[in-house]
Amino acid sequence: MSAPLGLFRNRVGALRPAAFTSLLPGTHPGRSPAGGRWISGTLTGGALRPLEGVRVLDLTRVLAGPFATMILGDLGAEVVKVERPGAGDDTRAWGPPFVSSESAYFLSVNRNKKSVAVDMKHPRGVEVIQELAGVCDVLVENYLPGKLRQMGLGYEQLSRGNPRLIYCSISGYGQTGPQAQSPGYDSIISAVSGMMHITGPQDGEPVRPGVAMTDMATGLYAHGAVMAALLQRHNTGRGVHIDCNLLSSQVSCLSHIAANYLNAGKEARRWGTAHESIVPYQGFRTKDGYIIVAAGNDKQFVRMCQVLQMVELTEEPKYKTNNLRVQNRQQLLQTLSERLLQENTADWLRRFQGSGVPVGPINSIQEVFAEPQVKHNGLIQEMQHPAAGLIAVPGPAVRFSSFSPSGPTPPPLIGQHTVQVLRDTLSYSDDVIKALLESGAVAQNEAI
């Protein structure tokens, strides 16, 4: 520990208990008898978000990790995002499109975070991260396994100073094993895991999903694992190391496709929009677009035929049951395709309304955000960004009766909160902060 930072070891240590023990009802040492809670020294009442008082140190970049920490931030956690001075998160450069100087990609998964620019190759930068880990409840990282340990920032090293630290590692293949040191990218893991093998047109090439679903699934797994670890810590008083990786996340999401092979030796194939085991359950072209029709049982098949004015199909012995329809899918689907081509998507949707047959249009993204239900569910979240102005991103997917998700903070500029976090979270003096800035160990964004 260098001399300037060492001056504040005792002060930071004195702050640690209040900073990382306020996690769940009944665990905060400053909980008031009246039922309020002390958050950052202030007694608050009323509805608090579930993770108010939890501090997350976010050492992740790109998508899986930032998606997980954004959800934690939506739930009330204070998320301190560490970025490289100058460049920041890789996705800041992933464009076009850009909104002013900010990439839309970065803006999509980084709300409710504070950005601290720290050079982790600088010895004093590493010390800053060590100090932050000492006053945080959760650390999330997505470096190659072992990389942070080489820098003195591994789980074993940091947990010695903060035994309550929940340390979540996100990697491509896992912390150990023959491929542990291979870099993990969504498209690669989508291929290795079999996801790409089962995605695409029936007789066409493998297709990458239009959204990085392997990354997103891993982010959701990581978020859930952190929540479980917080509950476990409530019982044990100790943190834990979480191994969350893209390969395991995607293979576990193969669900019935995996079970078909593991139990029946049945190899999967690509089906386009169709379903291997249910007919009809797929997309059809209409006069002006596409519609998905999902007749999941025999009763729905009959109702579908009534809507299509093709009741004669229900009398065909070869279509009487789903099992028979699967066996005779080609002729049935050809007949249905010809009928559905005769009218517009909107006309079919009106005809199917109230029928009990699940149907829906294949929307463009423009049409998605014009959907009344999408608007009703609050899935367009607007924020005032310091550089980009008014921005909009997809909002949280889950709603709670106890609090409102309104009032998010916009995705930060690189290093926007460096001085604030050093001063307020670590109690560094102005002289120490100035020395860190001059050394290049940290950087503050001066744009605002």
XYZ file of C-alpha atoms in Angstrom:
448
model
C 0.000 0.000 0.000
C 1.494 3.348 -1.003
C 1.723 6.081 1.593
C -1.133 8.371 0.381
C -3.708 5.587 0.301
C -2.402 4.016 3.487
C -3.384 7.144 5.386
C -7.007 6.224 4.827
C -6.946 2.528 5.671
C -8.331 3.088 9.168
C -11.002 5.508 8.010
C -12.163 3.165 5.268
C -12.078 0.218 7.635
C -14.271 2.120 10.070
C -16.847 2.662 7.340
C -16.970 -0.924 6.167
C -19.548 -2.439 8.543
C -22.269 0.066 7.642
C -21.434 -0.186 3.964
C -21.754 -3.901 3.458
C -24.079 -5.287 6.088
C -27.292 -3.513 5.077
C -28.639 -6.159 2.793
C -31.878 -7.702 3.911
C -34.519 -6.854 6.493
C -33.118 -7.317 9.968
C -29.435 -7.391 8.986
C -28.563 -3.689 9.059
C -26.901 -2.630 12.330
C -28.516 0.786 12.007
C -32.077 -0.425 11.542
C -34.487 1.759 13.427
C -37.078 0.372 15.864
C -39.807 2.169 13.936
C -39.220 0.077 10.822
C -37.243 2.535 8.710
C -33.655 1.847 7.646
C -30.425 3.790 7.693
C -29.140 4.044 4.126
C -25.857 5.930 3.712
C -26.456 7.603 7.051
C -30.014 8.738 6.361
C -33.124 7.206 7.893
C -35.614 6.430 5.162
C -39.187 5.281 5.337
C -41.796 4.001 2.938
C -41.207 1.605 0.070
C -37.575 0.799 -0.574
C -36.321 -1.191 -3.510
C -35.121 -4.680 -2.504
C -31.398 -3.967 -2.859
C -31.255 -0.508 -1.299
C -28.043 -0.367 0.743
C -26.264 -3.032 -1.327
C -23.124 -1.831 -3.108
C -21.907 -3.611 -6.253
C -18.412 -3.254 -7.714
C -18.814 -3.861 -11.446
C -15.626 -4.915 -13.237
C -17.466 -6.221 -16.308
C -17.568 -5.122 -19.916
C -19.662 -5.762 -23.022
C -23.039 -7.472 -22.351
C -23.498 -10.437 -19.969
C -21.957 -8.743 -16.924
C -23.310 -5.240 -17.546
C -26.792 -6.716 -18.113
C -26.605 -8.507 -14.748
C -25.386 -5.445 -12.840
C -27.972 -3.219 -14.536
C -30.727 -5.467 -13.167
C -29.162 -5.229 -9.705
C -29.164 -1.448 -10.132
C -32.823 -1.493 -11.173
C -33.526 -3.273 -7.881
C -31.865 -0.505 -5.887
C -28.224 -1.517 -5.616
C -25.528 1.137 -5.868
C -23.465 -0.040 -8.844
C -19.919 1.320 -9.220
C -18.723 0.493 -12.735
C -14.939 0.451 -13.189
C -13.753 1.400 -16.687
C -10.435 1.921 -18.412
C -9.470 5.609 -18.583
C -9.996 6.930 -22.093
C -11.556 3.897 -23.805
C -13.977 2.617 -21.171
C -16.250 -0.363 -21.763
C -15.628 -1.947 -25.191
C -19.228 -1.300 -26.215
C -18.757 2.464 -26.016
C -17.142 2.111 -29.455
C -19.673 -0.361 -30.862
C -21.543 1.675 -33.413
C -23.113 3.155 -35.354
C -25.617 4.131 -34.263
C -24.310 6.708 -31.822
C -26.417 9.181 -29.864
C -24.172 12.219 -29.766
C -20.866 10.613 -28.698
C -22.481 7.629 -26.964
C -23.087 4.267 -28.623
C -26.660 3.027 -28.444
C -25.250 -0.395 -27.503
C -23.597 0.925 -24.333
C -26.646 2.981 -23.428
C -28.871 -0.099 -23.589
C -27.351 -1.985 -20.608
C -25.698 0.558 -18.297
C -28.375 2.629 -16.577
C -28.312 3.105 -12.800
C -24.501 2.968 -12.559
C -21.658 5.223 -11.499
C -18.547 5.174 -13.687
C -15.099 5.251 -12.089
C -12.115 5.376 -14.466
C -9.264 3.351 -12.957
C -6.075 2.096 -14.613
C -5.873 -1.448 -13.272
C -2.367 -1.823 -14.723
C -1.204 0.940 -12.380
C -0.222 -0.266 -8.854
C -2.157 2.531 -7.213
C -5.140 1.788 -9.428
C -5.127 -1.778 -8.128
C -5.069 -0.405 -4.588
C -8.171 1.656 -5.324
C -9.981 -1.481 -6.515
C -8.864 -3.340 -3.382
C -10.215 -0.540 -1.201
C -13.507 -0.484 -3.099
C -13.849 -4.250 -2.759
C -13.471 -3.786 0.985
C -16.588 -1.610 1.179
C -18.738 -3.461 -1.366
C -21.180 -6.312 -0.899
C -20.848 -7.767 -4.398
C -18.090 -7.818 -7.014
C -18.903 -8.922 -10.572
C -16.094 -9.500 -13.088
C -15.650 -11.101 -16.505
C -11.885 -11.380 -16.935
C -10.161 -14.558 -18.105
C -9.967 -16.955 -15.151
C -6.919 -16.221 -13.018
C -6.235 -12.781 -14.514
C -7.485 -10.799 -11.524
C -5.738 -13.141 -9.100
C -2.437 -12.239 -10.806
C -3.231 -8.591 -10.052
C -4.042 -9.235 -6.391
C -7.772 -8.964 -7.049
C -8.851 -12.618 -6.906
C -11.608 -13.906 -4.662
C -9.282 -15.465 -2.096
C -7.255 -12.261 -1.827
C -10.178 -9.857 -1.545
C -12.257 -12.056 0.745
C -9.464 -11.988 3.342
C -10.142 -8.275 3.786
C -13.900 -8.577 3.304
C -15.127 -12.089 4.192
C -18.719 -11.054 3.410
C -17.856 -10.248 -0.225
C -19.932 -12.034 -2.870
C -17.604 -12.425 -5.852
C -19.293 -13.365 -9.155
C -17.009 -14.423 -11.999
C -18.489 -14.513 -15.498
C -16.441 -16.327 -18.136
C -16.839 -18.146 -21.416
C -16.334 -21.711 -20.262
C -15.921 -21.727 -16.483
C -13.131 -21.109 -13.979
C -11.547 -24.543 -14.499
C -11.387 -27.163 -17.234
C -9.730 -27.660 -20.619
C -11.216 -24.528 -22.200
C -11.171 -22.240 -19.165
C -8.521 -19.966 -20.689
C -10.371 -19.568 -24.002
C -12.039 -16.184 -24.485
C -15.821 -16.348 -24.420
C -17.899 -14.555 -27.032
C -21.627 -14.953 -27.498
C -21.413 -16.095 -31.116
C -18.709 -18.678 -30.353
C -20.560 -20.124 -27.365
C -23.817 -20.046 -29.322
C -22.090 -22.364 -31.792
C -20.272 -24.582 -29.291
C -23.371 -25.029 -27.113
C -25.561 -26.231 -29.991
C -27.792 -23.145 -29.966
C -26.770 -22.219 -33.503
C -27.226 -25.809 -34.689
C -30.946 -25.696 -33.856
C -31.552 -22.148 -35.128
C -32.316 -21.338 -38.765
C -34.516 -22.452 -41.669
C -35.320 -26.138 -41.964
C -33.013 -26.857 -44.892
C -30.726 -23.861 -44.502
C -27.515 -22.898 -42.764
C -27.124 -22.451 -38.992
C -28.160 -18.965 -37.900
C -27.007 -16.763 -35.049
C -29.985 -15.480 -33.005
C -30.754 -11.830 -33.716
C -29.950 -10.858 -30.106
C -26.986 -12.182 -28.105
C -29.220 -14.561 -26.156
C -26.306 -16.544 -24.688
C -24.945 -13.361 -23.122
C -28.388 -12.328 -21.933
C -29.137 -15.732 -20.410
C -25.784 -15.641 -18.609
C -26.549 -12.176 -17.262
C -29.871 -13.411 -15.926
C -28.202 -16.443 -14.325
C -25.572 -14.178 -12.755
C -28.196 -11.793 -11.386
C -30.138 -14.704 -9.870
C -26.981 -16.236 -8.411
C -26.042 -12.964 -6.724
C -29.515 -12.679 -5.211
C -29.255 -16.256 -3.906
C -25.805 -15.529 -2.481
C -27.151 -12.485 -0.642
C -29.803 -14.698 0.951
C -27.192 -17.287 1.852
C -24.994 -14.608 3.408
C -27.948 -13.539 5.515
C -27.843 -17.023 7.068
C -24.085 -17.682 7.175
C -22.565 -14.221 7.489
C -20.046 -15.072 4.768
C -19.650 -14.336 1.084
C -19.059 -16.822 -1.716
C -17.378 -17.173 -5.105
C -19.854 -17.677 -7.968
C -18.716 -19.361 -11.195
C -21.112 -18.250 -13.944
C -20.232 -18.946 -17.568
C -21.721 -18.669 -21.033
C -21.330 -22.334 -21.981
C -23.115 -23.670 -18.916
C -25.840 -21.039 -19.185
C -26.635 -21.841 -22.799
C -26.431 -25.633 -22.463
C -28.774 -25.494 -19.470
C -31.215 -23.506 -21.616
C -31.405 -26.261 -24.228
C -34.179 -27.722 -22.007
C -36.304 -30.261 -23.908
C -33.900 -30.296 -26.867
C -31.218 -31.600 -24.521
C -33.630 -34.004 -22.824
C -34.667 -35.431 -26.203
C -31.068 -36.401 -26.857
C -30.043 -37.446 -23.356
C -33.068 -39.674 -22.844
C -34.093 -40.786 -26.315
C -30.916 -40.320 -28.345
C -32.806 -37.955 -30.660
C -30.549 -35.469 -32.429
C -32.045 -32.013 -32.940
C -32.450 -30.238 -36.263
C -33.390 -26.779 -37.438
C -37.092 -26.031 -37.812
C -37.232 -22.352 -38.741
C -40.287 -20.930 -36.972
C -41.899 -24.374 -36.701
C -42.107 -26.707 -33.709
C -40.836 -30.255 -33.907
C -43.602 -31.739 -31.761
C -46.669 -29.533 -32.390
C -48.465 -28.822 -35.682
C -49.461 -26.176 -36.612
C -47.157 -24.093 -34.423
C -45.170 -21.726 -36.638
C -45.054 -18.624 -38.766
C -47.054 -18.211 -41.970
C -46.774 -15.605 -44.683
C -49.858 -13.385 -45.116
C -50.707 -11.003 -47.950
C -48.634 -8.240 -46.360
C -46.435 -9.830 -43.681
C -46.242 -12.779 -41.298
C -48.322 -14.276 -38.525
C -47.545 -16.949 -35.941
C -50.281 -19.503 -35.287
C -49.822 -21.839 -32.312
C -52.539 -24.485 -32.096
C -51.158 -26.301 -29.090
C -53.973 -28.861 -28.672
C -56.738 -30.534 -30.627
C -59.418 -28.105 -29.452
C -57.384 -25.143 -30.658
C -56.839 -26.865 -33.995
C -60.607 -27.148 -34.458
C -61.111 -23.492 -33.559
C -58.328 -22.477 -35.948
C -60.021 -24.347 -38.795
C -63.308 -22.597 -37.985
C -61.651 -19.177 -38.130
C -59.975 -20.084 -41.423
C -63.305 -21.400 -42.742
C -61.683 -24.751 -43.368
C -63.807 -26.951 -41.108
C -63.375 -29.861 -43.511
C -59.814 -30.276 -42.201
C -61.185 -31.300 -38.817
C -62.924 -34.262 -40.436
C -59.740 -35.593 -41.998
C -58.655 -38.724 -40.066
C -54.980 -37.855 -40.575
C -55.424 -34.541 -38.746
C -57.571 -35.736 -35.820
C -54.780 -35.595 -33.208
C -51.586 -33.637 -32.810
C -49.577 -36.839 -33.163
C -51.206 -37.471 -36.542
C -50.737 -33.838 -37.613
C -47.027 -34.092 -36.823
C -46.802 -37.213 -39.000
C -48.661 -35.481 -41.847
C -47.314 -31.980 -41.350
C -46.145 -31.276 -44.888
C -49.530 -31.505 -46.626
C -51.388 -29.754 -43.790
C -48.944 -26.858 -43.640
C -49.088 -26.405 -47.398
C -52.899 -26.149 -47.212
C -52.803 -23.679 -44.310
C -50.099 -21.586 -45.983
C -52.193 -21.114 -49.106
C -55.195 -19.982 -47.049
C -53.292 -17.544 -44.831
C -51.754 -15.872 -47.893
C -55.181 -14.681 -48.950
C -55.610 -11.897 -46.365
C -53.578 -9.245 -44.538
C -52.032 -9.847 -41.127
C -54.325 -7.319 -39.416
C -57.405 -8.985 -40.913
C -56.328 -12.387 -39.609
C -55.612 -10.985 -36.170
C -59.139 -9.571 -36.036
C -60.630 -12.896 -37.139
C -58.681 -14.823 -34.478
C -59.494 -12.392 -31.677
C -61.474 -14.166 -28.950
C -61.113 -17.570 -30.623
C -58.830 -19.012 -27.984
C -56.159 -19.769 -30.593
C -52.808 -18.125 -29.772
C -51.713 -15.930 -32.674
C -49.465 -12.917 -33.117
C -47.788 -10.868 -35.811
C -44.071 -11.103 -36.515
C -43.366 -7.476 -35.690
C -40.576 -5.277 -36.895
C -38.801 -3.422 -34.071
C -40.750 -0.291 -35.019
C -43.969 -2.245 -34.643
C -42.834 -3.686 -31.310
C -42.606 -0.264 -29.713
C -45.933 0.777 -31.219
C -47.657 -2.174 -29.514
C -50.146 -0.920 -26.888
C -49.167 -3.685 -24.451
C -45.467 -2.815 -24.730
C -46.307 0.782 -23.823
C -48.651 -0.306 -21.042
C -45.926 -2.502 -19.511
C -43.588 0.487 -19.308
C -40.982 -1.070 -21.562
C -39.856 2.241 -23.002
C -37.750 3.976 -20.361
C -36.658 7.548 -21.017
C -33.767 9.339 -19.306
C -31.946 12.630 -19.681
C -28.321 11.821 -20.512
C -25.640 14.459 -19.799
C -24.156 14.235 -23.317
C -26.777 12.551 -25.500
C -29.846 14.396 -24.206
C -33.121 12.501 -23.985
C -32.547 8.798 -24.592
C -34.835 5.776 -24.479
C -33.954 2.163 -23.677
C -35.921 -1.010 -22.946
C -37.165 -0.808 -19.361
C -37.135 -3.488 -16.639
C -39.149 -6.598 -17.469
C -40.424 -7.296 -13.938
C -42.739 -5.199 -11.789
C -43.130 -5.254 -7.994
C -46.186 -4.123 -6.048
C -43.967 -2.625 -3.342
C -42.020 -0.057 -5.366
C -41.944 1.741 -8.689
C -39.086 1.359 -11.208
C -39.380 5.014 -12.172
C -36.558 7.514 -11.835
C -33.557 5.645 -13.302
C -30.222 7.371 -13.646
C -28.811 7.486 -17.184
C -25.805 5.442 -18.301
C -22.684 7.318 -17.154
C -19.909 9.002 -19.063
C -16.468 7.389 -18.670
C -15.148 8.391 -15.267
C -18.122 10.623 -14.528
C -18.172 9.622 -10.856
C -14.497 8.955 -10.123
C -13.921 11.830 -7.708
C -17.364 11.414 -6.126
C -16.769 7.724 -5.337
C -13.232 8.282 -4.060
C -14.431 11.063 -1.797
C -17.812 9.761 -0.624
C -17.299 5.989 -0.662
C -13.619 5.701 0.273
C -13.314 9.000 2.205
C -10.149 10.022 0.373
C -9.013 13.573 0.966
C -8.736 16.086 -1.847
C -4.939 15.790 -1.694
C -5.002 12.023 -2.155
C -7.536 12.283 -4.990
C -5.379 14.921 -6.674
C -2.301 12.678 -6.373
C -4.194 9.747 -7.891
C -5.407 11.867 -10.788
C -1.920 13.240 -11.449
C -0.401 9.755 -11.379
C -2.816 8.502 -14.027
C -4.071 5.739 -11.734
C -7.567 7.208 -12.020
C -9.282 9.717 -14.298
C -12.212 12.064 -13.907
C -14.463 13.021 -16.806
C -14.377 16.790 -17.133
C -17.112 17.036 -19.767
C -19.765 17.877 -17.188
